[in-house]
Amino acid sequence: MGRLAAALGAGIAILLLWQGAVTLFAPPPFILPGPAAVARRLWLDRALLLDHGLITLAEIGLGLVIGTLIGIGAAIAISASRPLRRILLPLVIASQAVPVFAIAPLLVLWLGYGMASKIAMAAIVIFFPVTIALADGIARLEPGLVDLARVMTGGGSPRGRRWRLLRHLYGPAALPALGSGLRIAAAVAPIGAVIGEWVGSAGGLGWLMLQANARAKIDLMFAALALLAVIALLLYRLVDGALRRATPWANSTDILKESEPT
Amino acid sequence: MGRLAAALGAGIAILLLWQGAVTLFAPPPFILPGPAAVARRLWLDRALLLDHGLITLAEIGLGLVIGTLIGIGAAIAISASRPLRRILLPLVIASQAVPVFAIAPLLVLWLGYGMASKIAMAAIVIFFPVTIALADGIARLEPGLVDLARVMTGGGSPRGRRWRLLRHLYGPAALPALGSGLRIAAAVAPIGAVIGEWVGSAGGLGWLMLQANARAKIDLMFAALALLAVIALLLYRLVDGALRRATPWANSTDILKESEPT
Amino acid sequence: ADRLTVLLDWAVNPDHAALFAAQSQGYFAAQGLEVELIAPSDPNDPPKLVAAGKADLAVTYQPQLVLLVEEGLPLRRVATLVDTPLNSLAVLADGPVKTIADLKGRKIGYSVAGFEDALLQAMLKSAGLAPSDVTLINVNFALATALASGQVDGVIGAFRNFEIPEMRLLGKPARIFAVEDHGVPAYDELVVVAAADKAGDPRIARFNAALEAGVSYTLNHPDAAWAAFVKDHPELNDDLNREAWGLTLPRLAASPAALDPGRFARIAAFLKEAGLIARAGDAGDYAAPPR
Amino acid sequence: MTVPDGPAAAGRSPAIVISGAALRFGDTCHFAGLDLTLDGGRTTCLLGPSGIGKTSLLKLIAGLPAAGLSGTVSAGDGAPLAGRIAMMAQRDHLLPWARLIDNTMLGARLRGEAPDESRARAILTRLGLGPAIDLRPEALSGGMRQRAALARTLYEDRPVVLMDEPFSALDAVTRHRLQEVTARALAGRTVLLVTHDPAEALRLGDRVLVLNSRPGALREIEVPGGAIPRDQARGDFAAALGRLFESLGDGGAQG
Amino acid sequence: MTVPDGPAAAGRSPAIVISGAALRFGDTCHFAGLDLTLDGGRTTCLLGPSGIGKTSLLKLIAGLPAAGLSGTVSAGDGAPLAGRIAMMAQRDHLLPWARLIDNTMLGARLRGEAPDESRARAILTRLGLGPAIDLRPEALSGGMRQRAALARTLYEDRPVVLMDEPFSALDAVTRHRLQEVTARALAGRTVLLVTHDPAEALRLGDRVLVLNSRPGALREIEVPGGAIPRDQARGDFAAALGRLFESLGDGGAQG
Ligand SMILES: Nc1ncnc2c1ncn2[C@@H]1O[C@H](COP(=O)(O)OP(=O)(O)OP(=O)(O)O)[C@@H](O)[C@H]1O
Ligand SMILES: Nc1ncnc2c1ncn2[C@@H]1O[C@H](COP(=O)(O)OP(=O)(O)OP(=O)(O)O)[C@@H](O)[C@H]1O
Ligand SMILES: [Mg+2]
Ligand SMILES: [Mg+2]
């Protein structure tokens, strides 16, 4: 399994880098503990970490699904109509400038302290790259295909026309671009969930990190962080693999890589 | 000036939406003040907001430049060599799962309380979409061009070969994809700078928002937030416009939009 | 002049009155000190950075200091800014909760600090409630608004000199239960800490002297001190901070260098009882001997 | 189940009237003031040097925006042209993600009509693409891609058909066969066929026009007799070919 | 300042030995066990039905990966082939962001050589692209794009040149002229030229081969006499053309 070996290699590389930083710069252990201490904590508190990890995982999953759906919807709306674009695009961009603490009370007021407010916050982080990448992809349809579609649909009933264009032409053509957006979204989804937990929570890795940080249990905080990083990596792999399978026509060989001695 | 009209329209749309939410849901003013109260605060504290806005603007500018450079560098490294990719990509993804408060002390330890630690934090947020979008763009070079380059450079000295391929082929071909990444980066740059300010600071809009929030000066917080959103919008426009001018061959007309009554 | 970096616990507020008075009245300068006051975004960072040698002094909370020392941070208390608890459990004055016992089955919000849930548990116990009788929610950035908007029924961590007037100005006056009235030993809300190996630094004695002068000036000339305070921090010049200023002054430690060793022993024992620390030390483990 | 031979109702194919067509870039004028009527139900072949503006002229008729292009186009029957045109562009523009059969039926999908798979299969088979029906474009050869684009155009079944060098990537034998298939499928429609192959023009065209920049815009070449597709063995074919070559020689490459 | 006619040192163009070439997809075998030697310094023209595998064969020689393809290729002089080949693919593959002149000099840039702008200009001018030298590909017609790809290939100045239907998008007149220009530029090189135009094969090929699936793999056609580019007016040209058409007829379209 070359993939397993690669994953292991990456893990070892990160650990070496981390240990290297600890050895070289010798930061105090209460600011950056070494991998060994964190590994020990990961083992000792595995039940606790698993509990909270599962909460966060659920938030990530839901946030990713909802964020992606919103992202796709926003991209479609932005691409489909100029007036909508005028209104939506600035809103979408402005949404990225909002820090948590500014809208946390608002979210709680409207959505309560349950999952909903966390998923909303996570979705805000996640949907944006999807929207921009997909909208860009849609706007970059090859001009020849634009012409083709124009001739094919000219004069026809406009009912559902845009939807069909999207479904059969713009959508598939933008899939690789959507892929870039989804990859970015997959990597930021974990932090999206953590930010969601700052809105107010009673559990999850973000909550655990806040708690551990406040009690100066730095090794626990970094253990939770390590778990979060692993989730991010696995999620990225998952999304990446799914995307590769979904867009086989877009996977080119890469000369820069090909020329490597493998 | 159609562009000015559009910007005005967008601003008015946002304000209407905001006022609508306030009127409709009637959240307490200490959670969401109306546009009028915030506008009043914007005017009254204009000097204060300007002061801190300029600090944040400087951080955004530097963060965007440095983040973009790092992003491009990381994308090139990831695309150029398989071993490097194995090590770098997981690091790059893991970097997105790190909450500020986990590494804020570390950043201060290594970079001090000055601009550097803030810009580092901002760069972490900003570089990622650039990296992924550009790396994806590089990997998606048309297979026909890959073949062409292979025949053209076959047998030649490998010295600088990758660099030239990147410079004359993969790079320009990936410019539109890099554009998507940069657009995302431009929109998240302001929050990147704000997050940077959470590392510890004595000024800036993020600092001002924290202060205002901690002291329940909600109208001041939203005034700062409004300023931040405006910065995000202007930045996006700027980057978008520059990108359009830089990649004229990639600006297609969009049938979905073309069919609009304009 | 010798440079001295002081990390505040949180955003600048009237709790820091003595520090800013010493600064604005030139008492630090008179002691040959050039003091830099820095506000962090996370109250947990300053002690760590002092322990790591990245700053000379940090403002933190006495129970927090005990927790940090337990976790191996080489820190010692060198001065006190506020020598009574400010923390309280707050509920809406016109709400259904009249006593702590009424909180049974309700939601209680808390902010980030690690020992607040311990405080709460002690208070609940004093009213005969178990921790499982309430739902605890970390509301992080929004104590007052969470309570005022009715999203939670009570909050622990409300400072009685700040959140309480804040609630009233929001139109939602609060009823408070002071921690020390409900099973929690009294402690110093705000202390100044230094790295253990630098606690004997002569600059700290000079810092304390200036701080003491700052307290005296603030207590003696509250209006002038206020004027100087808002001159440097125009964003704080409002009704709330003015009122908080008045409520804070009586809480300021008049003798910042003075140490009550018993308080450390009592709060350590309390935290051990709450299961937050494994070993309760005595004052020598937490505080530098006063000089 | 077969390739449609001629439009459902012959005679419905409108004439197309182009007037004042011009292609200009700054000081360079490729052609200007060009008036042309394409007879309804007839095939007009257009030849001309590379870069003169043949593709641009097709775009004008199809109502597609193109830089430097101006002129008006209308249908002889007064009704709007939009929705009555099928166009086969110079490049194949296949959808890389779609199988050959789905590429063929794209038009139906985009118009929300039920795709007629058996018709698509029949067309593909007749164009020699039967075995490749489930392949994606990346697995097709150049000539197969071009035939796929042709299949897509024939599937459209429109009264007006514009074709831009539809057989250029095909070997002589396949080309000859597909010229026949295409001629039969398009009989009775208004067709404008751009080609670089003089023999092809004379085989398929009711009219043959040469677009040249130097000697005025359009020159019409007298075509040989006989039914379309014409037999190249006829005596007057060679003569017409000679005239056509001569006319082409007057122009010279543009651009 | 002129297009190079023949390689700097004639005779250096190696023969190319292909052995055991096969193109298979699952059960479908396009060809197998194909052995072929391209004479050094000579032009070999390859014809065959669409989809038979001509492009794939070019890729094999160029050392490019292609699905289903196998076989070994070596140079007659024993030295590696890599770096001695210029290839003009079936599609133009121009860089959309680069002006025509920069597209032409791409090879030099990729190899880190100093681009020779005056040589590139000379080539472009000789191919009739002089006025378009500063345009980007989007502003070029189909034939102009093909000529641009041809210019890029000629600019490479390699001893081995592979061309896949280099003139298919050109009008008859331009095609005729560029066949001459190309033949002169490539004289003395080892050239494999895939074409669908039998006359073109006979004008330009020292050898003419037909790839067919049914009657065994490769069939060689006897070429008329005369120097390349050959005069089509010669008596034996028409005869050869007849033989070639006949040979092509045996195959039929693939795919
Ligand atoms: N932006 C532009 N600036 C200058 N000239 C342009 C521009 N866009 C197109 N042209 C010119 O307009 C002409 C377009 O011609 P068109 O594509 O219609 O040619 P064509 O007759 O179809 O040629 P071919 O047979 O080669 O396909 C070309 O000469 C091209 O150079
Ligand atoms: N993945 C695949 N699966 C099945 N068949 C494939 C696949 N990839 C390529 N082919 C087939 O291999 C052949 C490739 O032929 P190639 O492109 O070499 O043809 P060609 O002789 O150049 O044809 P043309 O004259 O049309 O350009 C085609 O018949 C094509 O359908
Ligand atoms: Mg054309
Ligand atoms: Mg081919």
PDB file of N, CA and C in Angstrom, chain B residues 28 30-31 45 48 52 101 104-106 108-113 197-202 207-208 210-211 213-218 220, chain C residues 5 7 10-14 38-42 45 48-49 52 54-55 141 145 148-149 162 166 170 172 234-238 240-241:
ATOM      1  N   PRO B  28     -32.275  42.301  20.662  1.00  0.00           N
ATOM      2  CA  PRO B  28     -31.944  43.423  21.555  1.00  0.00           C
ATOM      3  C   PRO B  28     -30.779  44.209  20.974  1.00  0.00           C
ATOM      4  N   PHE B  30     -28.260  45.326  22.238  1.00  0.00           N
ATOM      5  CA  PHE B  30     -26.932  44.958  22.723  1.00  0.00           C
ATOM      6  C   PHE B  30     -26.415  43.688  22.021  1.00  0.00           C
ATOM      7  N   ILE B  31     -27.257  43.122  21.148  1.00  0.00           N
ATOM      8  CA  ILE B  31     -26.784  41.980  20.360  1.00  0.00           C
ATOM      9  C   ILE B  31     -26.594  42.367  18.908  1.00  0.00           C
ATOM     10  N   ASP B  45     -16.846  58.189  16.325  1.00  0.00           N
ATOM     11  CA  ASP B  45     -15.517  57.666  16.623  1.00  0.00           C
ATOM     12  C   ASP B  45     -14.647  57.550  15.382  1.00  0.00           C
ATOM     13  N   LEU B  48     -10.865  57.532  15.944  1.00  0.00           N
ATOM     14  CA  LEU B  48     -10.438  56.284  16.571  1.00  0.00           C
ATOM     15  C   LEU B  48     -10.433  55.143  15.556  1.00  0.00           C
ATOM     16  N   HIS B  52      -7.175  52.908  14.105  1.00  0.00           N
ATOM     17  CA  HIS B  52      -7.036  51.449  14.213  1.00  0.00           C
ATOM     18  C   HIS B  52      -7.210  50.782  12.854  1.00  0.00           C
ATOM     19  N   PHE B 101      -5.430  30.454  19.662  1.00  0.00           N
ATOM     20  CA  PHE B 101      -4.995  30.480  21.064  1.00  0.00           C
ATOM     21  C   PHE B 101      -4.005  29.378  21.368  1.00  0.00           C
ATOM     22  N   ALA B 104      -0.687  31.141  19.790  1.00  0.00           N
ATOM     23  CA  ALA B 104      -0.400  32.547  20.052  1.00  0.00           C
ATOM     24  C   ALA B 104       0.838  32.706  20.945  1.00  0.00           C
ATOM     25  N   PRO B 105       0.919  31.971  22.076  1.00  0.00           N
ATOM     26  CA  PRO B 105       2.118  32.150  22.908  1.00  0.00           C
ATOM     27  C   PRO B 105       3.397  31.776  22.168  1.00  0.00           C
ATOM     28  N   LEU B 106       3.293  30.766  21.324  1.00  0.00           N
ATOM     29  CA  LEU B 106       4.455  30.322  20.558  1.00  0.00           C
ATOM     30  C   LEU B 106       4.916  31.420  19.603  1.00  0.00           C
ATOM     31  N   VAL B 108       4.344  34.606  19.890  1.00  0.00           N
ATOM     32  CA  VAL B 108       4.907  35.717  20.647  1.00  0.00           C
ATOM     33  C   VAL B 108       6.320  35.368  21.101  1.00  0.00           C
ATOM     34  N   LEU B 109       6.478  34.112  21.517  1.00  0.00           N
ATOM     35  CA  LEU B 109       7.786  33.659  21.964  1.00  0.00           C
ATOM     36  C   LEU B 109       8.822  33.833  20.866  1.00  0.00           C
ATOM     37  N   TRP B 110       8.452  33.453  19.655  1.00  0.00           N
ATOM     38  CA  TRP B 110       9.424  33.474  18.561  1.00  0.00           C
ATOM     39  C   TRP B 110       9.497  34.827  17.858  1.00  0.00           C
ATOM     40  N   LEU B 111       8.376  35.520  17.794  1.00  0.00           N
ATOM     41  CA  LEU B 111       8.341  36.720  16.951  1.00  0.00           C
ATOM     42  C   LEU B 111       8.078  38.003  17.728  1.00  0.00           C
ATOM     43  N   GLY B 112       7.786  37.887  19.030  1.00  0.00           N
ATOM     44  CA  GLY B 112       7.565  39.090  19.813  1.00  0.00           C
ATOM     45  C   GLY B 112       6.159  39.651  19.641  1.00  0.00           C
ATOM     46  N   TYR B 113       5.933  40.819  20.273  1.00  0.00           N
ATOM     47  CA  TYR B 113       4.592  41.401  20.262  1.00  0.00           C
ATOM     48  C   TYR B 113       4.347  42.301  19.066  1.00  0.00           C
ATOM     49  N   GLU B 197      -4.295  39.911  15.221  1.00  0.00           N
ATOM     50  CA  GLU B 197      -4.307  40.836  16.350  1.00  0.00           C
ATOM     51  C   GLU B 197      -4.667  40.136  17.653  1.00  0.00           C
ATOM     52  N   TRP B 198      -5.332  39.003  17.571  1.00  0.00           N
ATOM     53  CA  TRP B 198      -5.669  38.263  18.781  1.00  0.00           C
ATOM     54  C   TRP B 198      -4.426  37.678  19.426  1.00  0.00           C
ATOM     55  N   VAL B 199      -3.344  37.615  18.675  1.00  0.00           N
ATOM     56  CA  VAL B 199      -2.095  37.095  19.235  1.00  0.00           C
ATOM     57  C   VAL B 199      -1.588  38.015  20.341  1.00  0.00           C
ATOM     58  N   GLY B 200      -2.091  39.213  20.370  1.00  0.00           N
ATOM     59  CA  GLY B 200      -1.609  40.155  21.366  1.00  0.00           C
ATOM     60  C   GLY B 200      -1.242  41.424  20.656  1.00  0.00           C
ATOM     61  N   SER B 201      -1.916  42.501  20.984  1.00  0.00           N
ATOM     62  CA  SER B 201      -1.675  43.722  20.233  1.00  0.00           C
ATOM     63  C   SER B 201      -2.114  44.914  21.041  1.00  0.00           C
ATOM     64  N   ALA B 202      -1.759  46.070  20.563  1.00  0.00           N
ATOM     65  CA  ALA B 202      -2.163  47.299  21.227  1.00  0.00           C
ATOM     66  C   ALA B 202      -2.949  48.175  20.275  1.00  0.00           C
ATOM     67  N   TRP B 207      -8.334  44.370  17.633  1.00  0.00           N
ATOM     68  CA  TRP B 207      -8.123  44.775  19.019  1.00  0.00           C
ATOM     69  C   TRP B 207      -9.288  45.637  19.485  1.00  0.00           C
ATOM     70  N   LEU B 208      -9.666  46.582  18.622  1.00  0.00           N
ATOM     71  CA  LEU B 208     -10.749  47.490  18.982  1.00  0.00           C
ATOM     72  C   LEU B 208     -12.048  46.704  19.191  1.00  0.00           C
ATOM     73  N   LEU B 210     -12.359  43.543  20.082  1.00  0.00           N
ATOM     74  CA  LEU B 210     -12.251  42.793  21.336  1.00  0.00           C
ATOM     75  C   LEU B 210     -12.528  43.712  22.515  1.00  0.00           C
ATOM     76  N   GLN B 211     -11.895  44.877  22.497  1.00  0.00           N
ATOM     77  CA  GLN B 211     -12.093  45.839  23.583  1.00  0.00           C
ATOM     78  C   GLN B 211     -13.571  46.222  23.687  1.00  0.00           C
ATOM     79  N   ASN B 213     -16.163  44.694  22.553  1.00  0.00           N
ATOM     80  CA  ASN B 213     -16.997  43.568  22.936  1.00  0.00           C
ATOM     81  C   ASN B 213     -16.873  43.314  24.434  1.00  0.00           C
ATOM     82  N   ALA B 214     -15.633  43.315  24.920  1.00  0.00           N
ATOM     83  CA  ALA B 214     -15.411  43.045  26.343  1.00  0.00           C
ATOM     84  C   ALA B 214     -16.075  44.110  27.192  1.00  0.00           C
ATOM     85  N   ARG B 215     -16.218  45.304  26.630  1.00  0.00           N
ATOM     86  CA  ARG B 215     -16.793  46.405  27.394  1.00  0.00           C
ATOM     87  C   ARG B 215     -18.210  46.715  26.920  1.00  0.00           C
ATOM     88  N   ALA B 216     -18.826  45.774  26.211  1.00  0.00           N
ATOM     89  CA  ALA B 216     -20.231  45.909  25.810  1.00  0.00           C
ATOM     90  C   ALA B 216     -20.515  47.171  25.022  1.00  0.00           C
ATOM     91  N   LYS B 217     -19.520  47.647  24.274  1.00  0.00           N
ATOM     92  CA  LYS B 217     -19.796  48.776  23.381  1.00  0.00           C
ATOM     93  C   LYS B 217     -20.112  48.185  22.008  1.00  0.00           C
ATOM     94  N   ILE B 218     -21.351  47.658  21.927  1.00  0.00           N
ATOM     95  CA  ILE B 218     -21.698  46.877  20.747  1.00  0.00           C
ATOM     96  C   ILE B 218     -21.726  47.739  19.494  1.00  0.00           C
ATOM     97  N   LEU B 220     -19.871  50.240  18.800  1.00  0.00           N
ATOM     98  CA  LEU B 220     -18.494  50.457  18.358  1.00  0.00           C
ATOM     99  C   LEU B 220     -17.959  49.191  17.688  1.00  0.00           C
TER     100      LEU B 220
ATOM    101  N   THR C   5       8.117  44.993  31.009  1.00  0.00           N
ATOM    102  CA  THR C   5       6.919  44.696  30.217  1.00  0.00           C
ATOM    103  C   THR C   5       5.879  44.040  31.114  1.00  0.00           C
ATOM    104  N   LEU C   7       2.080  42.382  31.134  1.00  0.00           N
ATOM    105  CA  LEU C   7       0.937  41.899  30.369  1.00  0.00           C
ATOM    106  C   LEU C   7      -0.312  41.966  31.234  1.00  0.00           C
ATOM    107  N   TRP C  10      -6.483  41.108  30.382  1.00  0.00           N
ATOM    108  CA  TRP C  10      -7.622  41.186  29.463  1.00  0.00           C
ATOM    109  C   TRP C  10      -7.671  42.597  28.950  1.00  0.00           C
ATOM    110  N   ALA C  11      -8.690  42.967  28.263  1.00  0.00           N
ATOM    111  CA  ALA C  11      -8.816  44.326  27.770  1.00  0.00           C
ATOM    112  C   ALA C  11      -8.641  45.342  28.904  1.00  0.00           C
ATOM    113  N   VAL C  12      -8.117  46.494  28.555  1.00  0.00           N
ATOM    114  CA  VAL C  12      -7.929  47.555  29.546  1.00  0.00           C
ATOM    115  C   VAL C  12      -9.271  47.897  30.187  1.00  0.00           C
ATOM    116  N   ASN C  13      -9.295  47.961  31.511  1.00  0.00           N
ATOM    117  CA  ASN C  13     -10.542  48.301  32.199  1.00  0.00           C
ATOM    118  C   ASN C  13     -10.214  48.884  33.571  1.00  0.00           C
ATOM    119  N   PRO C  14     -11.192  49.358  34.289  1.00  0.00           N
ATOM    120  CA  PRO C  14     -10.916  50.040  35.570  1.00  0.00           C
ATOM    121  C   PRO C  14     -10.164  49.178  36.582  1.00  0.00           C
ATOM    122  N   ILE C  38       0.623  45.825  28.065  1.00  0.00           N
ATOM    123  CA  ILE C  38       0.096  45.188  26.849  1.00  0.00           C
ATOM    124  C   ILE C  38      -1.135  44.353  27.188  1.00  0.00           C
ATOM    125  N   ALA C  39      -2.210  44.551  26.390  1.00  0.00           N
ATOM    126  CA  ALA C  39      -3.434  43.769  26.594  1.00  0.00           C
ATOM    127  C   ALA C  39      -3.432  42.572  25.661  1.00  0.00           C
ATOM    128  N   PRO C  40      -3.650  41.381  26.183  1.00  0.00           N
ATOM    129  CA  PRO C  40      -3.741  40.201  25.311  1.00  0.00           C
ATOM    130  C   PRO C  40      -5.195  39.972  24.924  1.00  0.00           C
ATOM    131  N   SER C  41      -5.442  39.008  24.053  1.00  0.00           N
ATOM    132  CA  SER C  41      -6.832  38.683  23.741  1.00  0.00           C
ATOM    133  C   SER C  41      -7.296  37.510  24.585  1.00  0.00           C
ATOM    134  N   ASP C  42      -6.340  36.723  25.059  1.00  0.00           N
ATOM    135  CA  ASP C  42      -6.687  35.528  25.813  1.00  0.00           C
ATOM    136  C   ASP C  42      -6.073  35.650  27.199  1.00  0.00           C
ATOM    137  N   ASP C  45      -2.887  33.599  28.264  1.00  0.00           N
ATOM    138  CA  ASP C  45      -1.545  33.718  27.698  1.00  0.00           C
ATOM    139  C   ASP C  45      -0.529  34.421  28.601  1.00  0.00           C
ATOM    140  N   LYS C  48       1.817  32.457  30.959  1.00  0.00           N
ATOM    141  CA  LYS C  48       2.712  31.566  30.215  1.00  0.00           C
ATOM    142  C   LYS C  48       3.886  32.332  29.641  1.00  0.00           C
ATOM    143  N   LEU C  49       3.586  33.511  29.087  1.00  0.00           N
ATOM    144  CA  LEU C  49       4.645  34.264  28.437  1.00  0.00           C
ATOM    145  C   LEU C  49       5.644  34.786  29.451  1.00  0.00           C
ATOM    146  N   ALA C  52       7.788  31.991  30.323  1.00  0.00           N
ATOM    147  CA  ALA C  52       8.717  31.712  29.235  1.00  0.00           C
ATOM    148  C   ALA C  52       9.739  32.823  29.051  1.00  0.00           C
ATOM    149  N   LYS C  54       9.132  35.938  28.179  1.00  0.00           N
ATOM    150  CA  LYS C  54       8.816  36.853  27.101  1.00  0.00           C
ATOM    151  C   LYS C  54       8.268  38.179  27.615  1.00  0.00           C
ATOM    152  N   ALA C  55       7.974  38.254  28.895  1.00  0.00           N
ATOM    153  CA  ALA C  55       7.548  39.503  29.514  1.00  0.00           C
ATOM    154  C   ALA C  55       7.972  39.413  30.970  1.00  0.00           C
ATOM    155  N   PHE C 141     -17.331  34.358  24.651  1.00  0.00           N
ATOM    156  CA  PHE C 141     -17.174  35.804  24.543  1.00  0.00           C
ATOM    157  C   PHE C 141     -18.350  36.595  25.105  1.00  0.00           C
ATOM    158  N   THR C 145     -24.387  39.256  27.474  1.00  0.00           N
ATOM    159  CA  THR C 145     -25.446  39.174  26.465  1.00  0.00           C
ATOM    160  C   THR C 145     -26.173  37.835  26.527  1.00  0.00           C
ATOM    161  N   ALA C 148     -28.539  38.395  29.391  1.00  0.00           N
ATOM    162  CA  ALA C 148     -29.532  39.425  29.120  1.00  0.00           C
ATOM    163  C   ALA C 148     -30.545  38.968  28.067  1.00  0.00           C
ATOM    164  N   SER C 149     -30.088  38.188  27.109  1.00  0.00           N
ATOM    165  CA  SER C 149     -31.014  37.762  26.065  1.00  0.00           C
ATOM    166  C   SER C 149     -31.755  36.487  26.438  1.00  0.00           C
ATOM    167  N   PHE C 162     -18.350  45.121  37.019  1.00  0.00           N
ATOM    168  CA  PHE C 162     -18.491  45.465  35.607  1.00  0.00           C
ATOM    169  C   PHE C 162     -19.754  44.902  34.963  1.00  0.00           C
ATOM    170  N   GLU C 166     -23.251  46.739  33.772  1.00  0.00           N
ATOM    171  CA  GLU C 166     -23.486  46.544  32.338  1.00  0.00           C
ATOM    172  C   GLU C 166     -24.900  46.008  32.108  1.00  0.00           C
ATOM    173  N   LEU C 170     -28.050  47.654  30.148  1.00  0.00           N
ATOM    174  CA  LEU C 170     -28.718  46.945  29.056  1.00  0.00           C
ATOM    175  C   LEU C 170     -30.213  46.860  29.291  1.00  0.00           C
ATOM    176  N   LYS C 172     -31.483  45.112  31.777  1.00  0.00           N
ATOM    177  CA  LYS C 172     -31.761  43.796  32.359  1.00  0.00           C
ATOM    178  C   LYS C 172     -30.999  43.666  33.667  1.00  0.00           C
ATOM    179  N   PRO C 234      -9.601  56.880  25.103  1.00  0.00           N
ATOM    180  CA  PRO C 234     -10.863  57.568  24.795  1.00  0.00           C
ATOM    181  C   PRO C 234     -12.008  56.593  24.503  1.00  0.00           C
ATOM    182  N   GLU C 235     -11.670  55.380  24.022  1.00  0.00           N
ATOM    183  CA  GLU C 235     -12.749  54.446  23.691  1.00  0.00           C
ATOM    184  C   GLU C 235     -13.458  53.953  24.947  1.00  0.00           C
ATOM    185  N   LEU C 236     -12.882  54.208  26.143  1.00  0.00           N
ATOM    186  CA  LEU C 236     -13.506  53.746  27.382  1.00  0.00           C
ATOM    187  C   LEU C 236     -14.341  54.823  28.046  1.00  0.00           C
ATOM    188  N   ASN C 237     -14.382  55.969  27.437  1.00  0.00           N
ATOM    189  CA  ASN C 237     -15.067  57.103  28.065  1.00  0.00           C
ATOM    190  C   ASN C 237     -16.572  56.995  27.849  1.00  0.00           C
ATOM    191  N   ASP C 238     -17.223  56.218  28.734  1.00  0.00           N
ATOM    192  CA  ASP C 238     -18.683  56.116  28.635  1.00  0.00           C
ATOM    193  C   ASP C 238     -19.275  55.884  30.022  1.00  0.00           C
ATOM    194  N   LEU C 240     -20.816  53.375  31.314  1.00  0.00           N
ATOM    195  CA  LEU C 240     -20.549  52.083  31.919  1.00  0.00           C
ATOM    196  C   LEU C 240     -19.205  52.094  32.631  1.00  0.00           C
ATOM    197  N   ASN C 241     -18.177  52.526  31.908  1.00  0.00           N
ATOM    198  CA  ASN C 241     -16.850  52.511  32.506  1.00  0.00           C
ATOM    199  C   ASN C 241     -16.745  53.499  33.672  1.00  0.00           C
TER     200      ASN C 241
END
